[in-house]
Structure formats: structure tokens, C-alpha cells
Amino acid sequence: MELSQYFATWHPAFVHFPIALLFVAVGLDFYGYLRQDEKALWAGNALLIMGTVGILFTFITGNFAEIWAARSLIPQEPLSRHESFATICSWAFIALVAVRSFLQTRPNVNLFRAYLVAATGALYALYLTGAQGGRLVYQYAAGVKGVEPPYRATGLELANLSLLNTPDELAYSEMMHHIFGWLVLGLAFWLTYQMLELPGVERLRAMGPILLSAGGLFLMIFSDFDAFPLSNEKPITDPEVLAHKIIATMMIVIGLGTNLVRKRKGVDVSSLQAHLVAVLALAGGGILMTHVHTGAPYSETAIGVYLHHFTLGTLALLCGAVKLLELSLPHRTRIWNVVWVLLLFLVSGALIRYNEGIPWFMRFLS
Amino acid sequence: MVYALPFIAVLLAHGADPTPLDWDEALANLVKFGVTFLLIGFMSYPILEPLVRDQSEETGDLASGGKEPSKARGETVGWFLVAGALVLGLGWWLTRTSLVEVMAEEPVVKEEHAHTQEVGGQVAMWADFHAEVVRIESGEVRIYLRDSYNRDIAARFFESEVSPFSEENEDDFQSTEPSLNDSYRFIRLSTDDKRYRIKVSTPGWTTTLKFEFDENNGRRSLPIWCATK
């Protein structure tokens, strides 16, 4: 069995975790709100975080399942609809985790009520996603072995499946990942320098945010050679282009904001900064794991890209977890800082060694 | 810095080619985009809030040292404007393109049913498939499959069997192999066989087509030889 086919078999197993965890999480939040039960609220928050991480892993295993469903010639329209609903519900729960974690430190009754209403809506989106996924199996026989698909694959769909990336496209994508690997390496060294409090640290403090903003501006222009401003071939609504432009905007805005705050004396924002980085790591992990490849969606290249994103997304979520630990166990800040920098070195290494295809560190399995 | 604002507006005020976008895809895009920027705004505000507070309320001075408070405040407002313009520009770009795509009618792409030969063989069509069969003088038969727009379908997505055809004998179908570049399926038969029945199977469809070469009605075999005749 191919590696990606093996990961595809995880999708029907993983899908139960977010469904169970998130329904119980919101149920506990309702209970905790009505009975003013702190323990129920704490458990609701913990389950919400676990369920949302579960959604992201379910999403990326779903990408593998999509590849194999398409190869067994399941029509593309219901696959694409299931994917859209999954995107809506994943991002709704990412937002809810952010709001909920903020409410843990700064309680606000009205905001909590709004959270409960939004969470109910997100649960409905989760139900619809599950229902669409169920239809794919029961109605279209996706993933069912030994049967002919009940709906015929058209010539159009078979021709779409035959599309391949050109060597130019692959080389450009690899180059961009390598450039950003070096940028992350620069940021990791910058943080190490600060952590070790080496001479001239004050002067260097501005470098990180400047590097981040400059990288964001570069990404905004050069993210996709077949999208604006380099070309008009792909619009911003293409999921891949949109993900790149969102990341670019995040980098520019955060770089600007951090440099502005840095100029103020007497403003201690370290805990809030840790909180922000944790949430942004969750968003970054979300972008990586819900990043759907277009152009040649069912090719070997897409399988390799999803495997890389699986690794990078997990590292991003670990970065977020470290920052959350920093908030809950602040007396161990030194350890969290070391782990944080190590994770950044790992991310930079994964980007610098990035290749369009089966990742180099998994080739022995395939 | 102020001069950068129109540049950002121009950079982002660009529309894209309108192609239809399903409502669920448009909604998914807007949720993804909206949530990310809501997160940035929501979580950044407590951190950036001291910047928008009145300068007189601050106990500390500006770390940047020499700058006048009013000048520093102007700089802060300026950078806020740049960041705001960037986010608004991107949001406007996405919304505009999404609306155009959702409201645009499906473009009528002309299907290609002219049965044009791409590689010098004979073309037959059924449903939305085109099959082009080529005979090489060596006796090799190649089967290419395309969709209704004449886009190639890779050999791994269809099966085919070939039988020499004659009125007197029963069909004797033999399997074909995919070519190394996955663009066609092939089999090598006797150089005497010039009439074939070819079965082509895609999931849900199987059809049998008759082809004739080097006769009055058929195409000529291609003179491709890699060895001495």
C-alpha cells in the first residue's frame, strides 16, 4: 500500500474524534454557563482545543482520502462540496478556540454568550460536513473496495486527473519554500541571540519584525508565478493563492505591529504576545493543514506536498502548544524559550530541505 | 510612508479573470479569510492598544528617543493606516473577485468534436470521449483517449483490448500495455493484420470500435521504424 493510501485510511478513523469532542465541548460550555460551573467550563475549553486540533488532522487525512477517491473515479463535485464545508467548519472552530482562550484570561459575559451562539452555528457546519462525507460513501461509494462507482466518471474528469505540474512550476515552488526556510532560520538565530543576551542585543531587537515584514512583502508579490501581480492565470479565490496572500498579510501586519509596540517603554505585553503567537500558530497550522493544492490535485506531487504540510502543520501546532504552556507555567519560561527556538530551527530545516514530491525523510517508507 | 498608500491600493485593486465559483467555495474562502483577520485584529488589539492611547496617559517616554510625541504619534497613525489599507485592500480584492465569479455565467467553452487527428490516426467518438487509433507499419497499434475538449486522458485511467478483425474468424481480444510516458496504450500484432476491433473501457463505460488501415477507407499506417524492416 502506498504511504498516502495508508494516511487516507486514517480519515474515517480520525473523523470521529472532532465530532465527539466538539459536541461535548460546546455542551459543557452551555452547562458551565448555565450552572456557573468552573470545572465544566475548564473541561469545555480543553475539549474544544483537542477537538479543533483533531479537525485539522482529520482535514489533512481527508486530503489523502480525496486523492484516492478521485483515483477510484468518484465524481469531483461532491468531493469539492465536502471539502468546502470542512474548510468552513475548521476555520469556524479555529476562531472559537481563539475567542475562548481569550475569555479564559479576560472573562466577559456578553462575549461568552456570543461565543455560545457562534459555537452552535459551527456545530451545525460540522454536522453538514459529516453528512456530506457520509453521502460520499453511501451514495457515491468513495473508499468502498470492490465496487464500480455508481456514477460514471466523465471524460472531463479523467482528463483533469491526467494533468501534471510542469518542471518550472515545481522548481518555483521549491525555491519559494527554500527562501522562506532561510528567513525562518534568520528569525531562529535572532531569537537565540536575544535569549542568550549577547552584546548589542538592544540594537538587534528591531531585526526580527523587519525581517517578518520584508518577507511578507516579498511573499505578497512572488507567492505564485501564475497569479497577480506576476500573472493573471489564477485569481485570488484559488484556495492555494488565497492561503499564500493571507500568510503574506499576516507577516506584514504582525511585523509592523511588533515593531511599533517595541518602541514603547513601560508596556509589558509579554503574556499577551505569547497568547497572540499561540493563536497565530494555530492559524498557521490551520492554513497548512487546510491548504488544498490546485492544478494537479491528484498527482504524486500533491501527495508529497500534503505530507510536507502534515509535518510543518504539526510543528506549527507544537509552537502554539509551547506558547500556551508558557502562559500556564510562566515560572519555566527559560525552558519554553529553548523549546520554542528549537522548534523554529526544525521548521527552517523542514523548509530548506523541502522538495515537491515524497519528503526526503519519508522516502525509506515508500 | 504616506506615498506608499496609493501604491498598496493600486497593487491590490486588481481583479482577476472571472470564472464561476460555487457558492460553497466562495463561502469557504470568505470564512477562511475573515477568521484569519478577525484573529489578528481581536488578538492584536490588547497588545497594540497602548499605541492608540493618549500620549499624556503614558508614564514612559518613547524609546525611540529624539522624536517629538506628536511626530511619533503621526508615525504610529501612518503605519496603522498602511496596515489597515493592506487588510482592506486584500479583503476588497477577494470580495470583488468572489462576487464576480459567483455572479458570472458559465463561460461557453467550445467542445472539440471535429474528430481532429492529433497523431495521424483515425478518430472515433462516443459519449464525451474521443479515441484515436494509430497503426505503425511494424504492426504496433496505439490507442490514445481524449475528452470532449480533446484534452489527453492518461493511459492509467482506461483499459483497452485489440483483436484482429475478419468476417470469418471469432474475435481474439488481447490486452494492451501503457506507454512509458502514460500517454497511450499499445500492443504489437502481426504486420499482416490491418483491420481491428478495439474495446476501450473507462469506469462505467465500455465500447467496441472497428478500425481499418491502409485500405480504401482507412488511414495509412505510420512509417515509424526503429530497426531494419
Coordinates of C-alpha atoms in Angstrom, one line a residue:
Chain A
M1 CA 0.0 0.0 0.0
E2 CA 1.3 3.5 -0.9
L3 CA 2.1 5.8 2.0
S4 CA -0.6 8.3 1.0
Q5 CA -3.1 5.5 0.7
Y6 CA -2.2 4.5 4.3
F7 CA -2.8 8.0 5.5
A8 CA -6.1 8.1 3.6
T9 CA -7.3 5.1 5.8
W10 CA -6.9 7.3 8.8
H11 CA -9.6 9.7 7.7
P12 CA -12.6 7.6 8.6
A13 CA -11.0 6.8 12.0
F14 CA -10.0 10.4 12.8
V15 CA -13.3 11.9 11.8
H16 CA -15.0 10.6 15.0
F17 CA -12.7 12.5 17.4
P18 CA -13.7 16.1 16.4
I19 CA -17.3 15.2 16.1
A20 CA -17.4 13.7 19.6
L21 CA -15.1 16.1 21.3
L22 CA -16.6 19.3 19.8
F23 CA -20.2 18.5 20.5
V24 CA -19.3 17.6 24.2
A25 CA -17.1 20.7 24.5
V26 CA -19.9 23.1 23.5
G27 CA -22.3 21.1 25.6
L28 CA -20.0 21.5 28.7
D29 CA -19.7 25.2 27.9
F30 CA -23.5 25.6 27.9
Y31 CA -23.7 23.6 31.2
G32 CA -20.9 25.6 32.8
Y33 CA -22.5 28.9 31.7
L34 CA -26.0 28.0 33.0
R35 CA -24.8 26.4 36.3
Q36 CA -21.8 28.7 36.8
D37 CA -19.6 25.6 37.0
E38 CA -15.9 26.5 36.6
K39 CA -14.8 22.9 36.2
A40 CA -17.3 22.3 33.4
L41 CA -16.0 25.5 31.6
W42 CA -12.4 24.4 32.0
A43 CA -13.2 20.9 30.6
G44 CA -15.2 22.6 27.7
N45 CA -12.1 24.7 26.8
A46 CA -9.7 21.7 26.9
L47 CA -12.0 19.6 24.8
L48 CA -12.5 22.5 22.3
I49 CA -8.8 22.8 21.8
M50 CA -8.4 19.0 21.4
G51 CA -11.4 18.8 19.0
T52 CA -10.0 21.6 16.9
V53 CA -6.6 20.1 16.6
G54 CA -8.5 16.8 15.7
I55 CA -10.3 18.7 12.9
L56 CA -7.0 19.8 11.4
F57 CA -5.6 16.3 11.4
T58 CA -8.9 15.0 10.0
F59 CA -8.8 17.6 7.3
I60 CA -5.3 16.7 6.1
T61 CA -6.0 12.9 6.1
G62 CA -9.1 13.9 4.2
N63 CA -6.9 15.4 1.5
F64 CA -5.2 12.0 1.1
A65 CA -8.6 10.3 1.1
E66 CA -9.7 12.7 -1.7
I67 CA -6.8 11.8 -3.8
W68 CA -7.6 8.1 -3.6
A69 CA -11.4 8.7 -4.0
A70 CA -10.6 10.7 -7.2
R71 CA -8.3 8.0 -8.5
S72 CA -11.1 5.4 -8.0
L73 CA -13.1 7.9 -10.2
I74 CA -15.6 9.3 -7.7
P75 CA -17.1 12.4 -9.3
Q76 CA -15.4 15.7 -8.3
E77 CA -18.4 17.8 -7.4
P78 CA -19.4 16.0 -4.2
L79 CA -15.8 15.8 -3.1
S80 CA -15.3 19.5 -3.6
R81 CA -18.5 20.3 -1.6
H82 CA -17.4 18.2 1.3
E83 CA -14.1 20.0 1.2
S84 CA -15.7 23.4 1.2
F85 CA -17.9 22.5 4.3
A86 CA -14.8 21.1 6.0
T87 CA -13.0 24.4 5.4
I88 CA -15.9 26.5 6.8
C89 CA -16.1 24.4 10.0
S90 CA -12.4 24.1 10.5
W91 CA -11.9 27.9 10.4
A92 CA -15.0 28.5 12.5
F93 CA -13.6 26.3 15.3
I94 CA -10.1 27.9 15.0
A95 CA -11.8 31.3 15.6
L96 CA -13.8 29.8 18.5
V97 CA -10.6 28.5 20.1
A98 CA -9.1 31.9 19.9
V99 CA -12.1 33.7 21.4
R100 CA -12.5 31.0 24.1
S101 CA -8.8 31.2 25.1
F102 CA -9.1 34.9 25.4
L103 CA -12.2 34.6 27.6
Q104 CA -10.2 32.3 29.9
T105 CA -7.9 35.2 30.8
R106 CA -10.3 38.1 30.4
P107 CA -13.9 37.0 31.2
N108 CA -16.7 38.8 29.5
V109 CA -20.3 37.6 29.9
N110 CA -21.7 39.2 26.7
L111 CA -18.8 37.8 24.6
F112 CA -19.3 34.4 26.1
R113 CA -23.0 34.5 25.1
A114 CA -21.9 35.4 21.5
Y115 CA -19.4 32.6 21.6
L116 CA -22.1 30.1 22.6
V117 CA -24.3 31.3 19.7
A118 CA -21.4 31.1 17.2
A119 CA -20.4 27.7 18.6
T120 CA -23.9 26.3 17.9
G121 CA -23.6 27.5 14.3
A122 CA -20.2 25.9 14.0
L123 CA -21.6 22.6 15.3
Y124 CA -24.2 22.8 12.5
A125 CA -21.5 23.3 10.0
L126 CA -19.7 20.2 11.5
Y127 CA -22.9 18.2 11.2
L128 CA -23.3 19.3 7.5
T129 CA -19.6 18.3 6.8
G130 CA -20.2 14.9 8.3
A131 CA -23.4 14.4 6.4
Q132 CA -21.6 15.3 3.1
G133 CA -18.8 12.9 4.0
G134 CA -21.4 10.1 4.7
R135 CA -23.1 10.7 1.3
L136 CA -19.7 10.3 -0.4
V137 CA -19.5 6.8 1.0
Y138 CA -23.2 5.7 0.9
Q139 CA -24.2 7.4 -2.4
Y140 CA -21.0 7.6 -4.4
A141 CA -19.1 4.6 -2.9
A142 CA -16.0 6.6 -2.1
G143 CA -13.5 4.3 -0.4
V144 CA -15.6 1.2 -0.9
K145 CA -13.5 -1.6 -2.2
G146 CA -14.5 -4.0 -5.0
V147 CA -17.4 -2.0 -6.5
E148 CA -17.8 0.1 -9.6
P149 CA -18.6 3.7 -8.9
P150 CA -22.4 4.1 -9.3
Y151 CA -21.9 7.5 -11.0
R152 CA -19.8 7.4 -14.2
A153 CA -16.6 9.4 -14.4
T154 CA -16.7 11.7 -17.4
G155 CA -14.0 12.3 -20.0
L156 CA -13.6 15.7 -18.5
E157 CA -12.9 14.3 -15.0
L158 CA -10.4 11.7 -16.4
A159 CA -8.6 14.5 -18.3
N160 CA -8.5 16.6 -15.1
L161 CA -6.9 13.7 -13.3
S162 CA -4.3 13.4 -16.1
L163 CA -3.0 16.9 -15.5
L164 CA 0.6 17.2 -14.3
N165 CA 2.7 20.1 -12.9
T166 CA 5.4 21.4 -15.2
P167 CA 9.0 21.2 -14.0
D168 CA 9.0 25.0 -14.0
E169 CA 6.1 25.1 -11.5
L170 CA 7.7 22.6 -9.2
A171 CA 11.1 24.3 -9.3
Y172 CA 9.5 27.7 -8.5
S173 CA 7.6 26.2 -5.5
E174 CA 10.7 24.6 -4.2
M175 CA 12.7 27.8 -4.5
M176 CA 10.0 29.8 -2.6
H177 CA 10.0 27.2 0.3
H178 CA 13.8 27.3 0.5
I179 CA 13.8 31.2 0.6
F180 CA 11.4 31.1 3.5
G181 CA 13.3 28.4 5.2
W182 CA 16.3 30.8 5.3
L183 CA 14.1 33.5 6.6
V184 CA 12.9 31.3 9.4
L185 CA 16.5 30.3 10.1
G186 CA 17.3 34.0 10.4
L187 CA 14.5 34.5 12.9
A188 CA 15.6 31.5 14.9
F189 CA 19.1 32.9 15.1
W190 CA 17.7 36.3 16.0
L191 CA 15.7 34.8 18.9
T192 CA 18.7 32.7 20.1
Y193 CA 20.8 35.9 20.2
Q194 CA 18.2 37.6 22.3
M195 CA 17.8 34.5 24.6
L196 CA 21.5 34.4 25.2
E197 CA 21.5 38.2 25.8
L198 CA 24.7 38.6 23.8
P199 CA 26.3 42.1 23.3
G200 CA 24.3 44.6 21.2
V201 CA 21.0 42.8 21.8
E202 CA 19.1 46.1 22.0
R203 CA 20.2 47.1 18.5
L204 CA 19.3 43.8 17.0
R205 CA 15.8 43.7 18.6
A206 CA 14.2 45.5 15.6
M207 CA 15.6 43.0 13.1
G208 CA 13.0 40.2 13.7
P209 CA 9.9 42.3 12.9
I210 CA 11.7 44.0 9.9
L211 CA 12.6 40.5 8.6
L212 CA 9.0 39.4 9.0
S213 CA 7.5 42.4 7.2
A214 CA 10.0 42.2 4.4
G215 CA 9.3 38.5 4.0
G216 CA 5.6 39.3 3.9
L217 CA 6.0 41.9 1.2
F218 CA 8.2 39.5 -0.9
L219 CA 5.6 36.8 -0.5
M220 CA 2.7 39.1 -1.4
I221 CA 4.4 39.8 -4.8
F222 CA 6.2 36.5 -5.6
S223 CA 3.9 33.8 -3.9
D224 CA 2.6 32.3 -7.1
F225 CA 4.1 32.9 -10.5
D226 CA 0.8 32.2 -12.2
A227 CA -1.2 34.7 -10.0
F228 CA -1.3 38.5 -9.6
P229 CA 1.0 40.6 -9.8
L230 CA 3.2 38.2 -11.8
S231 CA 0.3 36.7 -13.9
N232 CA -3.4 36.7 -14.3
E233 CA -3.8 33.0 -14.7
K234 CA -5.1 32.2 -11.2
P235 CA -7.4 34.5 -9.3
I236 CA -7.2 35.3 -5.6
T237 CA -10.2 32.9 -5.0
D238 CA -8.0 30.0 -5.8
P239 CA -7.5 28.3 -2.4
E240 CA -3.7 28.0 -2.8
V241 CA -3.3 31.6 -3.9
L242 CA -5.6 32.8 -1.1
A243 CA -3.6 30.9 1.6
H244 CA -0.3 32.5 0.4
K245 CA -1.7 36.0 0.3
I246 CA -3.3 35.6 3.8
I247 CA 0.1 34.4 5.2
A248 CA 1.8 37.4 3.5
T249 CA -0.6 39.9 5.0
M250 CA -0.3 38.3 8.5
M251 CA 3.5 38.6 8.2
I252 CA 3.4 42.3 7.2
V253 CA 0.8 43.3 9.8
I254 CA 2.5 41.4 12.7
G255 CA 5.9 42.8 11.7
L256 CA 4.6 46.3 11.7
G257 CA 2.7 45.9 15.0
T258 CA 5.5 44.3 16.9
N259 CA 8.0 47.0 15.9
L260 CA 5.6 49.7 17.0
V261 CA 5.0 48.1 20.4
R262 CA 8.7 47.6 20.9
K263 CA 9.2 51.4 20.8
R264 CA 7.1 51.9 23.9
K265 CA 8.6 52.0 27.4
G266 CA 6.7 50.6 30.4
V267 CA 4.4 48.5 28.3
D268 CA 4.5 44.8 29.4
V269 CA 2.9 42.8 26.7
S270 CA 4.9 39.6 27.0
S271 CA 2.0 37.4 28.2
L272 CA -0.4 38.8 25.6
Q273 CA 2.3 38.3 23.0
A274 CA 2.6 34.7 24.0
H275 CA -1.1 34.4 23.7
L276 CA -1.1 36.0 20.2
V277 CA 1.7 33.8 19.0
A278 CA -0.2 30.7 20.3
V279 CA -3.3 31.7 18.3
L280 CA -1.3 32.6 15.2
A281 CA 0.5 29.3 15.4
L282 CA -2.9 27.6 15.4
A283 CA -4.0 29.7 12.4
G284 CA -0.7 28.9 10.7
G285 CA -1.2 25.2 11.4
G286 CA -4.7 25.6 10.1
I287 CA -3.6 27.2 6.9
L288 CA -1.0 24.4 6.3
M289 CA -3.4 21.6 7.1
T290 CA -6.4 23.0 5.2
H291 CA -4.1 24.1 2.2
V292 CA -5.6 22.4 -0.8
H293 CA -3.5 22.0 -3.9
T294 CA -5.0 23.0 -7.2
G295 CA -3.7 22.5 -10.7
A296 CA -2.8 18.9 -10.4
P297 CA -4.8 17.9 -7.3
Y298 CA -4.4 14.1 -7.6
S299 CA -0.8 13.9 -8.7
E300 CA 2.2 12.4 -6.9
T301 CA 3.3 16.0 -6.3
A302 CA 0.1 16.8 -4.3
I303 CA 0.7 13.7 -2.2
G304 CA 4.2 14.8 -1.3
V305 CA 3.1 18.4 -0.6
Y306 CA 0.4 17.2 1.8
L307 CA 3.0 15.0 3.6
H308 CA 5.3 18.1 4.0
H309 CA 2.3 20.2 5.2
F310 CA 1.4 17.4 7.6
T311 CA 4.9 17.8 9.2
L312 CA 5.1 21.6 9.1
G313 CA 1.5 21.9 10.4
T314 CA 2.3 19.6 13.3
L315 CA 5.4 21.7 14.1
A316 CA 3.3 24.9 14.0
L317 CA 0.8 23.4 16.4
L318 CA 3.6 22.4 18.7
C319 CA 4.9 26.0 18.6
G320 CA 1.4 27.1 19.7
A321 CA 1.3 24.4 22.4
V322 CA 4.7 25.7 23.8
K323 CA 3.3 29.3 24.0
L324 CA 0.2 28.0 25.8
L325 CA 2.4 26.2 28.2
E326 CA 4.4 29.4 28.7
L327 CA 1.1 31.1 29.8
S328 CA 0.0 28.4 32.2
L329 CA 3.5 27.6 33.6
P330 CA 5.3 31.0 33.5
H331 CA 8.0 30.1 36.0
R332 CA 9.5 27.7 33.4
T333 CA 9.8 30.4 30.8
R334 CA 13.5 29.6 30.1
I335 CA 12.6 26.0 29.1
W336 CA 9.7 27.2 26.9
N337 CA 12.0 29.7 25.2
V338 CA 14.6 27.0 24.4
V339 CA 11.9 24.6 23.1
W340 CA 10.4 27.4 21.0
V341 CA 13.7 28.3 19.4
L342 CA 14.4 24.6 18.7
L343 CA 11.1 24.2 17.0
L344 CA 11.8 27.2 14.8
F345 CA 15.2 25.6 13.8
L346 CA 13.2 22.4 12.9
V347 CA 10.7 24.4 10.8
S348 CA 13.5 26.2 9.0
G349 CA 15.2 22.8 8.3
A350 CA 12.0 21.3 7.0
L351 CA 11.6 24.3 4.7
I352 CA 15.2 24.5 3.5
R353 CA 15.1 20.7 2.6
Y354 CA 11.6 21.0 1.1
N355 CA 11.0 19.1 -2.2
E356 CA 8.0 18.8 -4.4
G357 CA 7.3 15.1 -4.0
I358 CA 7.6 12.5 -1.3
P359 CA 9.5 14.2 1.5
W360 CA 13.2 13.1 1.8
F361 CA 12.7 11.9 5.3
M362 CA 9.9 9.5 4.3
R363 CA 11.4 8.0 1.2
F364 CA 12.5 4.9 3.1
L365 CA 8.8 4.2 3.8
S366 CA 7.6 4.4 0.2
Chain B
M1 CA 5.5 56.3 4.1
V2 CA 2.3 58.2 3.1
Y3 CA 3.4 57.9 -0.5
A4 CA 3.2 54.1 -0.1
L5 CA -0.6 54.1 0.4
P6 CA -1.6 54.7 -3.2
F7 CA 0.9 52.1 -4.2
I8 CA -0.7 49.5 -2.0
A9 CA -4.1 50.4 -3.2
V10 CA -3.0 50.0 -6.8
L11 CA -1.3 46.8 -6.0
L12 CA -4.4 45.3 -4.5
A13 CA -7.1 46.9 -6.6
H14 CA -6.7 44.3 -9.2
G15 CA -9.5 42.0 -10.4
A16 CA -8.9 38.5 -11.8
D17 CA -10.3 36.7 -14.7
P18 CA -13.9 35.9 -14.0
T19 CA -14.7 32.2 -13.8
P20 CA -17.6 30.8 -12.0
L21 CA -17.2 29.9 -8.3
D22 CA -19.7 27.7 -6.5
W23 CA -21.4 29.4 -3.5
D24 CA -20.0 26.9 -1.1
E25 CA -16.4 27.6 -2.3
A26 CA -17.0 31.3 -2.1
L27 CA -18.3 31.0 1.4
A28 CA -15.4 28.8 2.5
N29 CA -12.9 31.3 1.1
L30 CA -14.6 34.2 2.9
V31 CA -14.8 32.3 6.2
K32 CA -11.1 31.4 6.0
F33 CA -10.1 35.0 5.1
G34 CA -12.5 36.6 7.6
V35 CA -11.5 34.3 10.5
T36 CA -7.7 34.9 10.0
F37 CA -8.1 38.7 10.0
L38 CA -10.6 38.6 12.9
L39 CA -8.0 36.7 14.8
I40 CA -5.3 39.2 14.0
G41 CA -7.5 42.1 14.9
F42 CA -9.0 40.5 18.0
M43 CA -5.8 39.2 19.5
S44 CA -3.6 42.1 18.5
Y45 CA -5.7 44.8 19.9
P46 CA -4.8 44.2 23.6
I47 CA -1.1 44.4 22.6
L48 CA -1.4 47.4 20.3
E49 CA -3.9 49.2 22.5
P50 CA -1.2 51.2 24.3
L51 CA -0.2 52.7 21.0
V52 CA -3.6 54.3 20.4
R53 CA -3.9 55.5 24.0
D54 CA -3.5 59.2 24.5
Q55 CA 0.2 60.1 24.9
S56 CA -0.4 62.1 28.1
E57 CA -1.7 59.0 29.8
E58 CA 1.6 57.2 29.3
T59 CA 4.1 57.1 32.1
G60 CA 7.1 56.3 29.9
D61 CA 8.6 58.2 27.1
L62 CA 9.1 56.9 23.6
A63 CA 12.0 54.6 23.4
S64 CA 12.9 56.0 20.0
G65 CA 14.3 58.9 21.9
G66 CA 14.7 62.0 19.9
K67 CA 11.3 62.1 18.3
E68 CA 8.6 64.6 19.3
P69 CA 5.5 62.9 20.8
S70 CA 3.3 64.4 18.0
K71 CA 5.7 63.2 15.3
A72 CA 5.8 59.7 16.9
R73 CA 2.0 59.7 17.1
G74 CA 1.8 60.6 13.5
E75 CA 4.2 57.8 12.6
T76 CA 2.0 55.3 14.6
V77 CA -1.1 56.5 12.8
G78 CA 0.6 56.3 9.5
W79 CA 1.7 52.7 10.0
F80 CA -1.8 51.8 11.2
L81 CA -3.1 53.3 8.0
V82 CA -0.7 51.2 5.9
A83 CA -1.7 48.0 7.8
G84 CA -5.4 48.9 7.5
A85 CA -5.1 49.7 3.8
L86 CA -3.3 46.4 3.2
V87 CA -6.0 44.3 5.0
L88 CA -8.9 46.3 3.5
G89 CA -7.3 46.1 0.0
L90 CA -6.9 42.3 0.2
G91 CA -10.4 42.0 1.6
W92 CA -11.8 44.1 -1.2
W93 CA -9.8 42.2 -3.8
L94 CA -11.1 38.9 -2.5
T95 CA -14.7 40.1 -2.2
R96 CA -14.8 41.7 -5.6
T97 CA -13.3 38.6 -7.3
S98 CA -15.7 36.3 -5.4
L99 CA -18.8 38.3 -6.3
V100 CA -17.7 38.5 -10.0
E101 CA -17.1 34.7 -10.0
V102 CA -20.4 33.8 -8.2
M103 CA -22.5 36.1 -10.5
A104 CA -20.7 35.3 -13.7
E105 CA -22.3 33.0 -16.1
E106 CA -20.5 29.8 -17.0
P107 CA -18.3 30.6 -20.0
V108 CA -19.2 28.6 -23.0
V109 CA -16.0 26.7 -23.9
K110 CA -16.3 25.2 -27.3
E111 CA -16.2 21.5 -27.3
E112 CA -14.0 20.0 -30.0
H113 CA -15.9 17.4 -31.9
A114 CA -14.2 17.9 -35.3
H115 CA -12.6 14.4 -34.8
T116 CA -9.3 16.0 -35.5
Q117 CA -6.4 13.7 -35.6
E118 CA -3.6 14.7 -33.3
V119 CA -1.1 12.0 -34.1
G120 CA -2.0 10.9 -37.6
G121 CA -4.5 8.1 -36.7
Q122 CA -8.3 7.5 -37.0
V123 CA -10.7 9.2 -34.6
A124 CA -13.9 7.7 -33.2
M125 CA -16.2 9.3 -30.6
W126 CA -18.7 8.0 -28.1
A127 CA -20.3 9.9 -25.1
D128 CA -17.7 12.6 -24.3
F129 CA -14.7 10.5 -25.2
H130 CA -12.5 10.6 -28.3
A131 CA -10.4 7.6 -29.2
E132 CA -7.6 7.9 -31.8
V133 CA -6.1 4.7 -33.0
V134 CA -2.8 4.7 -34.8
R135 CA -1.2 1.8 -36.7
I136 CA 2.5 1.7 -37.2
E137 CA 4.0 -0.2 -40.2
S138 CA 5.6 -2.5 -37.7
G139 CA 2.2 -3.8 -36.7
E140 CA 2.1 -1.8 -33.4
V141 CA -1.4 -0.4 -32.6
R142 CA -1.6 2.7 -30.3
I143 CA -4.8 3.9 -28.6
Y144 CA -5.0 7.5 -27.4
L145 CA -8.0 8.6 -25.4
R146 CA -9.2 12.2 -25.0
D147 CA -12.1 14.1 -23.5
S148 CA -14.7 16.2 -25.4
Y149 CA -12.3 19.2 -25.4
N150 CA -9.6 16.9 -26.9
R151 CA -7.6 17.0 -23.7
D152 CA -5.4 13.9 -23.1
I153 CA -6.6 11.2 -20.7
A154 CA -3.6 9.3 -19.2
A155 CA -3.2 5.6 -20.1
R156 CA -3.6 4.6 -16.4
F157 CA -7.3 5.7 -16.4
F158 CA -8.5 3.4 -19.2
E159 CA -8.1 -0.1 -20.4
S160 CA -8.2 -1.4 -24.0
E161 CA -8.1 -4.7 -25.8
V162 CA -7.4 -5.2 -29.5
S163 CA -8.5 -8.1 -31.8
P164 CA -7.6 -8.6 -35.5
F165 CA -10.9 -8.4 -37.3
S166 CA -12.2 -10.6 -40.1
E167 CA -15.7 -11.7 -41.0
E168 CA -14.8 -15.3 -40.9
N169 CA -13.0 -15.6 -37.5
E170 CA -14.1 -15.0 -33.9
D171 CA -12.7 -12.0 -32.1
D172 CA -9.5 -12.7 -30.2
F173 CA -9.0 -9.7 -27.8
Q174 CA -5.5 -9.1 -26.4
S175 CA -4.6 -6.7 -23.6
T176 CA -2.6 -3.6 -24.3
E177 CA 0.1 -2.0 -22.1
P178 CA 0.5 1.6 -21.1
S179 CA 3.3 3.5 -22.8
L180 CA 6.2 4.7 -20.7
N181 CA 5.1 8.3 -20.7
D182 CA 1.5 7.2 -19.8
S183 CA 0.1 9.0 -22.9
Y184 CA -1.3 5.9 -24.8
R185 CA -1.8 2.2 -24.7
F186 CA -0.3 -0.2 -27.2
I187 CA 0.1 -3.7 -28.5
R188 CA 2.2 -5.2 -31.3
L189 CA 0.4 -7.6 -33.6
S190 CA 1.3 -9.3 -36.9
T191 CA 2.2 -6.9 -39.8
D192 CA -0.5 -8.7 -41.8
D193 CA -3.3 -7.5 -39.6
K194 CA -4.7 -4.2 -40.8
R195 CA -8.3 -4.4 -39.6
Y196 CA -9.1 -4.4 -35.8
R197 CA -11.9 -4.4 -33.3
I198 CA -10.8 -2.4 -30.3
K199 CA -12.5 -2.5 -26.9
V200 CA -12.0 0.7 -24.8
S201 CA -13.1 0.7 -21.1
T202 CA -13.3 3.6 -18.7
P203 CA -15.2 3.3 -15.4
G204 CA -18.9 2.8 -16.2
W205 CA -18.3 2.8 -20.0
T206 CA -17.1 0.1 -22.4
T207 CA -17.4 0.4 -26.1
T208 CA -16.1 -1.6 -29.1
L209 CA -14.9 0.2 -32.2
K210 CA -13.9 -1.1 -35.6
F211 CA -10.8 0.4 -37.4
E212 CA -9.3 -0.3 -40.8
F213 CA -5.9 0.8 -42.1
D214 CA -4.2 1.0 -45.5
E215 CA -7.4 0.1 -47.3
N216 CA -9.6 2.3 -49.4
N217 CA -11.5 3.8 -46.4
G218 CA -8.8 3.8 -43.8
R219 CA -5.8 6.0 -42.8
R220 CA -2.3 5.0 -43.8
S221 CA -0.1 3.2 -41.3
L222 CA 2.7 5.5 -39.9
P223 CA 6.1 4.7 -41.2
I224 CA 7.9 4.7 -37.8
W225 CA 10.6 2.2 -37.7
C226 CA 13.4 1.8 -35.1
A227 CA 15.0 -1.1 -36.8
T228 CA 15.7 -2.6 -40.2
K229 CA 12.5 -3.7 -42.0

